[in-house]
Amino acid sequence: MKPTRLIFATAAFALSMLGLAGCKSGGGNTIKVGEFASLTGKEATFGTSSHEGTLLAFEEVNAAGGVLGKQLELLTEDDQTKAGEPANAVNKLISKDGVVSILGEVASSRSLEAAPICQQNKIPMISPASTNPTVTQEGDYVFRVCFTDTFQGAALANFASGTLKAHKVAVLTDVKSDYSKGLAKSFKEKYTSSGGVVGIELDFNGGDKDFKGQLTAIKSDAPDAIFLPGYYNDVALICIQAKQLGMNIPIFGGDGWESESLLSIGKEAMEGHYFSTHCSPDQGTPEMVRFVESYKKRFSGKFPDAMAVLGYDSARVLIDAIKRANTTESAALRAAIASTKDFSGASGKITLNANRDAMKALVFIRINAGKFTYHTTVNP
Ligand code: PHE
């Protein structure tokens, strides 16, 4: 007990010397912003990337003098990729730390857990990457800097009929994930309304290891392609097992596929498959080029993924709104975020619509020779 108490006492002393201890945001010397992210657990690459992007934005702004004459302070909570933790994290950030706003999460299920708490407390929340349409429907204090799955599902449906020329598609959904269920739904609506046939539809639970049962059933149904709206870790295992079963049809999915781990786990089983996502680090816009450079410099040469880019953009949209509101008072800050228009994000131009969603282009990536290669762009 003793050493712990000593550490606390020392930390409290150090903080009070810096003038940080016990200050509610706004009144203190810093502006406190909360972040919740899956830094550990099953989807650790999501949280790590979005956190790094967010941190970079904060460091840049602080180095340039901060905002409203204050430095920004980022308080990050790890939700460990676990249901129940996002609620704990945002409750702590709001009630105990007194943050003026919350950034997070990547995964829709975790954003959906936190959003009602932010809404109830009137603390603006900006999700960098949660695409399920219902996230921002939680209330007028909830925003996102990415497109929704209504748009992504339709783009994937057009891709299936147009590019893959698939007449019949099997759908394999992660029933544990709001993202997966929502994206499956919007895909199916658009695909069937434009004449496609949804063949066999099967479920899995994120974290499962054996998908041979579902894949064998899909194989007998003989679809032209498999739509797999999952996250990278499950997707990689499913593609490996499909290959082992001798299935040669294209498998395609959405942004949840994006992680370097998709390639390191799935290896050659990923070849020729496709997914849609938010941006490509190769898109060559000045904002993206600059971001990729600073990110690599800050994180030992590491190449950013979409979550890193969106984490960065979510933080910069918030900081821009604080500047424009010229206060961190909650209603004024909310209104300033809501009026975000033509903001030059690293991922692209960000304009928030009346539903507090960003209207943005989407890109298709093909996995080719062990690399994510840019395929096409779909505009909203
Ligand atoms: N869009 C996914 C969700 O809503 C999260 C995600 C975003 C995953 C970007 C990867 C890349 O759950």
Coordinates of C-alpha atoms and ligand atoms in Angstrom, one line a residue:
M1 CA 0.0 0.0 0.0
K2 CA 2.7 2.4 1.0
P3 CA 4.5 2.7 -2.3
T4 CA 1.2 3.2 -4.1
R5 CA 0.2 6.0 -1.7
L6 CA 3.6 7.6 -2.2
I7 CA 3.2 7.6 -5.9
F8 CA -0.2 9.1 -5.6
A9 CA 1.0 11.8 -3.2
T10 CA 4.0 12.6 -5.5
A11 CA 1.7 12.7 -8.6
A12 CA -0.8 14.9 -6.8
F13 CA 2.0 17.3 -5.8
A14 CA 3.4 17.4 -9.2
L15 CA 0.0 18.0 -10.7
S16 CA -0.8 20.8 -8.3
M17 CA 2.5 22.4 -9.1
L18 CA 1.5 22.4 -12.7
G19 CA -1.8 23.9 -11.6
L20 CA -3.8 20.9 -13.1
A21 CA -5.1 19.2 -10.0
G22 CA -8.8 19.5 -9.2
C23 CA -9.5 22.1 -11.9
K24 CA -12.7 21.7 -13.8
S25 CA -12.1 22.3 -17.5
G26 CA -12.7 25.8 -18.6
G27 CA -11.8 27.3 -15.3
G28 CA -8.3 25.7 -15.1
N29 CA -5.2 26.2 -17.1
T30 CA -5.9 23.5 -19.6
I31 CA -8.9 22.4 -21.7
K32 CA -9.6 18.8 -20.9
V33 CA -10.8 16.5 -23.6
G34 CA -11.7 12.9 -23.0
E35 CA -11.1 10.0 -25.3
F36 CA -12.1 6.3 -25.1
A37 CA -10.5 3.7 -27.3
S38 CA -9.8 0.0 -27.5
L39 CA -6.1 0.2 -26.8
T40 CA -6.0 -3.4 -25.7
G41 CA -8.1 -6.5 -26.4
K42 CA -9.5 -8.1 -29.5
E43 CA -9.6 -4.9 -31.6
A44 CA -6.5 -3.2 -30.2
T45 CA -5.3 -1.9 -33.6
F46 CA -8.5 0.2 -33.9
G47 CA -8.0 2.0 -30.6
T48 CA -4.2 2.3 -31.0
S49 CA -4.5 3.9 -34.4
S50 CA -7.3 6.3 -33.6
H51 CA -5.5 7.3 -30.4
E52 CA -2.2 8.0 -32.1
G53 CA -4.0 10.2 -34.7
T54 CA -5.8 12.0 -31.9
L55 CA -2.7 12.5 -29.9
L56 CA -0.8 13.9 -32.9
A57 CA -3.5 16.6 -33.4
F58 CA -3.3 17.6 -29.8
E59 CA 0.5 17.8 -29.8
E60 CA 0.5 19.9 -33.0
V61 CA -2.0 22.4 -31.6
N62 CA -0.3 22.6 -28.2
A63 CA 3.1 23.2 -29.9
A64 CA 1.5 26.0 -31.8
G65 CA 0.3 27.7 -28.6
G66 CA -2.9 25.8 -27.8
V67 CA -6.5 27.2 -28.1
L68 CA -8.2 30.1 -26.3
G69 CA -4.9 30.8 -24.6
K70 CA -4.8 27.4 -23.0
Q71 CA -3.1 24.0 -23.6
L72 CA -5.2 21.1 -24.5
E73 CA -5.1 18.1 -22.2
L74 CA -6.1 14.7 -23.6
L75 CA -7.4 12.2 -21.1
T76 CA -7.5 8.7 -22.6
E77 CA -9.4 5.7 -21.2
D78 CA -8.8 2.1 -22.5
D79 CA -12.1 0.3 -23.0
Q80 CA -10.2 -3.0 -23.6
T81 CA -12.6 -3.9 -26.5
K82 CA -15.1 -5.0 -23.9
A83 CA -18.8 -4.3 -23.6
G84 CA -19.6 -2.3 -20.5
E85 CA -16.2 -0.5 -20.4
P86 CA -17.2 2.4 -22.7
A87 CA -19.9 3.4 -20.3
N88 CA -17.4 3.3 -17.4
A89 CA -14.9 5.2 -19.3
V90 CA -17.2 8.1 -20.4
N91 CA -18.9 8.3 -17.0
K92 CA -15.4 8.7 -15.4
L93 CA -14.3 11.3 -18.0
I94 CA -17.4 13.4 -17.6
S95 CA -18.1 13.1 -13.8
K96 CA -14.7 12.8 -12.4
D97 CA -12.3 14.5 -14.9
G98 CA -14.7 17.2 -16.1
V99 CA -13.9 17.0 -19.8
V100 CA -15.6 19.4 -22.2
S101 CA -16.0 16.9 -25.0
I102 CA -15.4 13.2 -25.8
L103 CA -13.7 11.7 -28.8
G104 CA -14.4 8.0 -29.6
E105 CA -15.0 5.2 -30.5
V106 CA -14.1 3.4 -33.7
A107 CA -16.5 0.4 -33.2
S108 CA -20.2 1.3 -33.5
S109 CA -21.3 -1.0 -30.6
R110 CA -19.0 0.8 -28.2
S111 CA -20.0 4.3 -29.5
L112 CA -23.6 3.3 -29.0
E113 CA -22.9 2.5 -25.4
A114 CA -21.3 5.8 -24.7
A115 CA -23.5 8.1 -26.8
P116 CA -26.6 8.2 -24.5
I117 CA -24.3 9.1 -21.5
C118 CA -22.8 12.0 -23.5
Q119 CA -26.2 13.1 -24.6
Q120 CA -27.7 13.0 -21.1
N121 CA -24.8 15.1 -19.8
K122 CA -24.8 17.4 -22.8
I123 CA -21.1 16.7 -23.5
P124 CA -20.4 16.8 -27.2
M125 CA -19.1 13.4 -28.5
I126 CA -17.4 13.0 -31.9
S127 CA -16.9 9.5 -33.2
P128 CA -14.0 9.2 -35.6
A129 CA -15.1 6.1 -37.4
S130 CA -18.4 4.6 -36.2
T131 CA -20.5 4.1 -39.3
N132 CA -23.7 2.5 -37.9
P133 CA -26.6 5.0 -38.8
T134 CA -28.1 4.8 -35.3
V135 CA -25.0 6.2 -33.5
T136 CA -25.7 9.9 -34.2
Q137 CA -29.5 9.2 -33.7
E138 CA -28.7 9.0 -30.0
G139 CA -29.1 12.8 -29.9
D140 CA -28.0 16.2 -30.9
Y141 CA -24.7 16.1 -28.9
V142 CA -23.4 13.1 -30.9
F143 CA -21.4 13.6 -34.1
R144 CA -19.2 11.6 -36.5
V145 CA -16.5 12.7 -39.0
C146 CA -17.1 9.7 -41.2
F147 CA -19.9 8.5 -43.6
T148 CA -22.6 6.1 -42.5
D149 CA -23.3 2.5 -43.4
T150 CA -26.4 3.6 -45.4
F151 CA -24.0 5.0 -47.9
Q152 CA -21.3 2.3 -47.4
G153 CA -23.9 -0.5 -47.8
A154 CA -25.2 1.0 -51.0
A155 CA -21.7 1.5 -52.4
L156 CA -20.9 -2.2 -51.6
A157 CA -24.1 -3.4 -53.3
N158 CA -23.3 -1.4 -56.5
F159 CA -19.8 -2.8 -56.3
A160 CA -21.1 -6.4 -56.1
S161 CA -23.3 -6.0 -59.1
G162 CA -21.2 -3.6 -61.1
T163 CA -17.6 -4.6 -60.5
L164 CA -17.8 -8.2 -59.3
K165 CA -20.8 -8.9 -61.7
A166 CA -22.2 -11.0 -58.9
H167 CA -25.8 -12.2 -59.4
K168 CA -26.0 -14.1 -56.2
V169 CA -24.2 -13.2 -53.0
A170 CA -23.9 -15.0 -49.6
V171 CA -24.0 -12.9 -46.5
L172 CA -22.0 -13.8 -43.3
T173 CA -22.8 -11.5 -40.4
D174 CA -21.2 -11.0 -36.9
V175 CA -24.3 -11.0 -34.7
K176 CA -22.3 -9.6 -31.8
S177 CA -21.6 -6.3 -33.7
D178 CA -24.1 -3.5 -34.4
Y179 CA -21.8 -2.5 -37.2
S180 CA -21.9 -5.9 -38.9
K181 CA -25.7 -6.2 -38.6
G182 CA -26.4 -2.7 -39.8
L183 CA -24.0 -3.0 -42.8
A184 CA -25.5 -6.3 -43.8
K185 CA -29.0 -4.8 -43.7
S186 CA -28.2 -1.7 -45.9
F187 CA -26.2 -3.9 -48.3
K188 CA -29.1 -6.3 -48.7
E189 CA -31.6 -3.6 -49.2
K190 CA -29.7 -2.0 -52.1
Y191 CA -28.5 -5.2 -53.6
T192 CA -31.9 -6.8 -53.9
S193 CA -33.6 -3.6 -55.0
S194 CA -31.3 -3.5 -57.9
G195 CA -31.9 -7.1 -58.9
G196 CA -29.3 -9.0 -57.0
V197 CA -30.1 -12.2 -55.2
V198 CA -29.1 -12.7 -51.6
G199 CA -28.5 -16.5 -51.3
I200 CA -27.6 -18.1 -48.0
E201 CA -27.4 -15.9 -45.0
L202 CA -25.4 -17.1 -42.0
D203 CA -24.2 -15.7 -38.6
F204 CA -21.1 -15.9 -36.5
N205 CA -20.0 -14.4 -33.2
G206 CA -17.0 -12.1 -33.3
G207 CA -14.1 -14.0 -31.7
D208 CA -15.2 -17.4 -33.0
K209 CA -12.3 -19.5 -34.4
D210 CA -14.0 -22.1 -36.5
F211 CA -16.1 -21.0 -39.5
K212 CA -15.9 -24.2 -41.5
G213 CA -19.6 -25.1 -40.8
Q214 CA -20.9 -21.8 -42.3
L215 CA -18.4 -21.9 -45.1
T216 CA -19.3 -25.4 -46.1
A217 CA -22.9 -24.4 -46.3
I218 CA -22.1 -21.3 -48.3
K219 CA -20.0 -23.5 -50.7
S220 CA -23.0 -25.7 -51.4
D221 CA -25.2 -22.7 -52.1
A222 CA -22.7 -21.7 -54.8
P223 CA -22.9 -17.9 -54.7
D224 CA -20.8 -15.7 -57.0
A225 CA -19.3 -13.9 -54.0
I226 CA -19.4 -13.6 -50.2
F227 CA -20.3 -10.4 -48.4
L228 CA -18.5 -10.3 -45.1
P229 CA -19.2 -7.2 -43.0
G230 CA -16.8 -8.1 -40.2
Y231 CA -13.7 -6.9 -38.3
Y232 CA -10.2 -7.7 -39.6
N233 CA -9.4 -10.5 -37.1
D234 CA -12.5 -12.6 -37.8
V235 CA -12.3 -11.7 -41.5
A236 CA -8.7 -13.0 -41.8
L237 CA -9.6 -16.4 -40.2
I238 CA -12.7 -16.7 -42.4
C239 CA -10.7 -16.0 -45.6
I240 CA -8.0 -18.6 -44.5
Q241 CA -10.7 -21.3 -43.9
A242 CA -12.5 -20.4 -47.2
K243 CA -9.2 -21.0 -49.0
Q244 CA -8.6 -24.3 -47.2
L245 CA -12.1 -25.4 -48.4
G246 CA -11.0 -24.6 -52.0
M247 CA -13.4 -21.7 -52.4
N248 CA -12.2 -19.4 -55.1
I249 CA -14.9 -16.7 -55.1
P250 CA -14.3 -13.1 -54.1
I251 CA -15.0 -12.2 -50.5
F252 CA -15.7 -8.5 -49.9
G253 CA -16.5 -6.3 -46.9
G254 CA -16.4 -2.8 -45.4
D255 CA -14.1 -0.6 -43.4
G256 CA -13.9 -3.1 -40.5
W257 CA -11.4 -5.0 -42.6
E258 CA -8.8 -2.3 -42.4
S259 CA -5.9 -3.2 -40.3
E260 CA -2.3 -4.3 -41.1
S261 CA -3.2 -7.4 -39.0
L262 CA -5.6 -8.4 -41.8
L263 CA -2.6 -9.1 -44.0
S264 CA -0.3 -10.4 -41.3
I265 CA -2.9 -13.0 -40.1
G266 CA -4.6 -13.7 -43.4
K267 CA -1.5 -13.6 -45.7
E268 CA -2.1 -15.1 -49.1
A269 CA -5.6 -16.1 -48.2
M270 CA -6.5 -12.4 -48.6
E271 CA -5.4 -12.1 -52.2
G272 CA -7.9 -10.7 -54.7
H273 CA -10.5 -9.8 -52.0
Y274 CA -11.9 -6.3 -51.6
F275 CA -13.1 -3.9 -49.0
S276 CA -14.4 -0.3 -48.9
T277 CA -12.9 2.2 -46.5
H278 CA -12.7 5.9 -45.6
C279 CA -9.6 7.0 -47.4
S280 CA -6.3 5.8 -48.8
P281 CA -3.0 7.1 -47.5
D282 CA -2.0 7.2 -51.2
Q283 CA -4.7 9.6 -52.2
G284 CA -2.2 12.3 -52.6
T285 CA -4.1 15.4 -51.3
P286 CA -1.8 18.0 -49.6
E287 CA -3.6 17.4 -46.3
M288 CA -3.1 13.6 -46.5
V289 CA 0.5 13.9 -47.6
R290 CA 1.3 16.2 -44.7
F291 CA -0.5 14.0 -42.2
V292 CA 1.3 10.8 -43.4
E293 CA 4.6 12.6 -43.0
S294 CA 4.0 13.9 -39.5
Y295 CA 2.5 10.6 -38.4
K296 CA 5.5 8.6 -39.6
K297 CA 7.8 11.0 -37.9
R298 CA 5.9 10.9 -34.6
F299 CA 5.4 7.1 -34.5
S300 CA 8.7 5.7 -35.6
G301 CA 8.1 5.3 -39.3
K302 CA 4.7 3.6 -38.9
F303 CA 2.3 4.0 -41.8
P304 CA -1.2 5.3 -40.7
D305 CA -4.4 3.4 -41.4
A306 CA -7.9 4.9 -41.7
M307 CA -8.5 4.9 -38.0
A308 CA -5.4 7.0 -37.4
V309 CA -6.5 9.5 -40.1
L310 CA -10.0 9.7 -38.7
G311 CA -8.8 10.0 -35.1
Y312 CA -6.7 13.0 -36.2
D313 CA -9.6 14.5 -38.1
S314 CA -12.1 14.1 -35.2
A315 CA -9.7 15.9 -32.9
R316 CA -9.1 18.7 -35.4
V317 CA -12.8 19.2 -36.0
L318 CA -13.3 19.5 -32.3
I319 CA -10.4 22.0 -31.9
D320 CA -11.6 24.0 -34.8
A321 CA -15.1 24.2 -33.2
I322 CA -13.6 25.3 -29.8
K323 CA -11.8 28.1 -31.6
R324 CA -14.9 29.2 -33.5
A325 CA -17.2 29.0 -30.4
N326 CA -14.5 30.9 -28.5
T327 CA -15.6 29.0 -25.4
T328 CA -15.9 25.4 -24.2
E329 CA -19.4 26.0 -22.8
S330 CA -21.4 22.9 -23.9
A331 CA -24.3 24.4 -25.9
A332 CA -22.1 26.8 -27.8
L333 CA -19.5 24.1 -28.5
R334 CA -22.2 21.7 -29.7
A335 CA -23.5 24.4 -32.1
A336 CA -20.1 25.1 -33.4
I337 CA -19.4 21.4 -34.1
A338 CA -22.8 21.1 -35.8
S339 CA -21.9 23.9 -38.1
T340 CA -18.6 22.3 -39.3
K341 CA -18.5 23.0 -43.1
D342 CA -15.8 22.3 -45.7
F343 CA -13.2 21.5 -43.0
S344 CA -10.0 20.4 -44.7
G345 CA -9.5 17.0 -43.0
A346 CA -6.6 14.6 -43.8
S347 CA -9.3 12.1 -44.8
G348 CA -11.1 14.6 -47.1
K349 CA -13.4 17.6 -46.8
I350 CA -15.7 17.4 -43.8
T351 CA -19.2 18.9 -43.8
L352 CA -21.6 17.7 -41.2
N353 CA -25.2 17.4 -42.3
A354 CA -28.4 17.9 -40.3
N355 CA -28.0 14.4 -38.9
R356 CA -24.5 15.2 -37.6
D357 CA -22.9 12.8 -40.1
A358 CA -20.1 13.6 -42.5
M359 CA -20.9 13.4 -46.2
K360 CA -17.7 12.0 -47.7
A361 CA -16.3 9.8 -50.4
L362 CA -15.4 6.2 -49.9
V363 CA -12.6 4.2 -51.5
F364 CA -12.4 0.6 -52.6
I365 CA -9.2 -1.3 -51.8
R366 CA -8.1 -4.5 -53.5
I367 CA -5.7 -6.8 -51.8
N368 CA -3.0 -7.4 -54.3
A369 CA 0.4 -9.0 -53.9
G370 CA 0.1 -8.7 -50.1
K371 CA -0.7 -5.0 -50.2
F372 CA -3.8 -2.8 -49.9
T373 CA -4.0 -1.2 -53.3
Y374 CA -6.4 1.6 -54.2
H375 CA -9.1 0.5 -56.6
T376 CA -11.9 3.1 -57.0
T377 CA -13.5 6.1 -55.3
V378 CA -17.3 6.5 -54.8
N379 CA -18.6 10.0 -54.2
P380 CA -21.7 10.6 -52.0
Ligands
PHE1 N1 -17.0 1.6 -39.0 C1 -16.7 0.6 -38.1 C2 -17.8 0.5 -37.0 O1 -18.7 1.3 -37.1 C3 -15.4 0.8 -37.4 C4 -14.2 1.0 -38.2 C5 -13.9 2.2 -38.8 C6 -13.3 -0.1 -38.5 C7 -12.8 2.4 -39.7 C8 -12.2 0.1 -39.3 C9 -11.9 1.3 -39.9 O2 -17.8 -0.3 -36.1

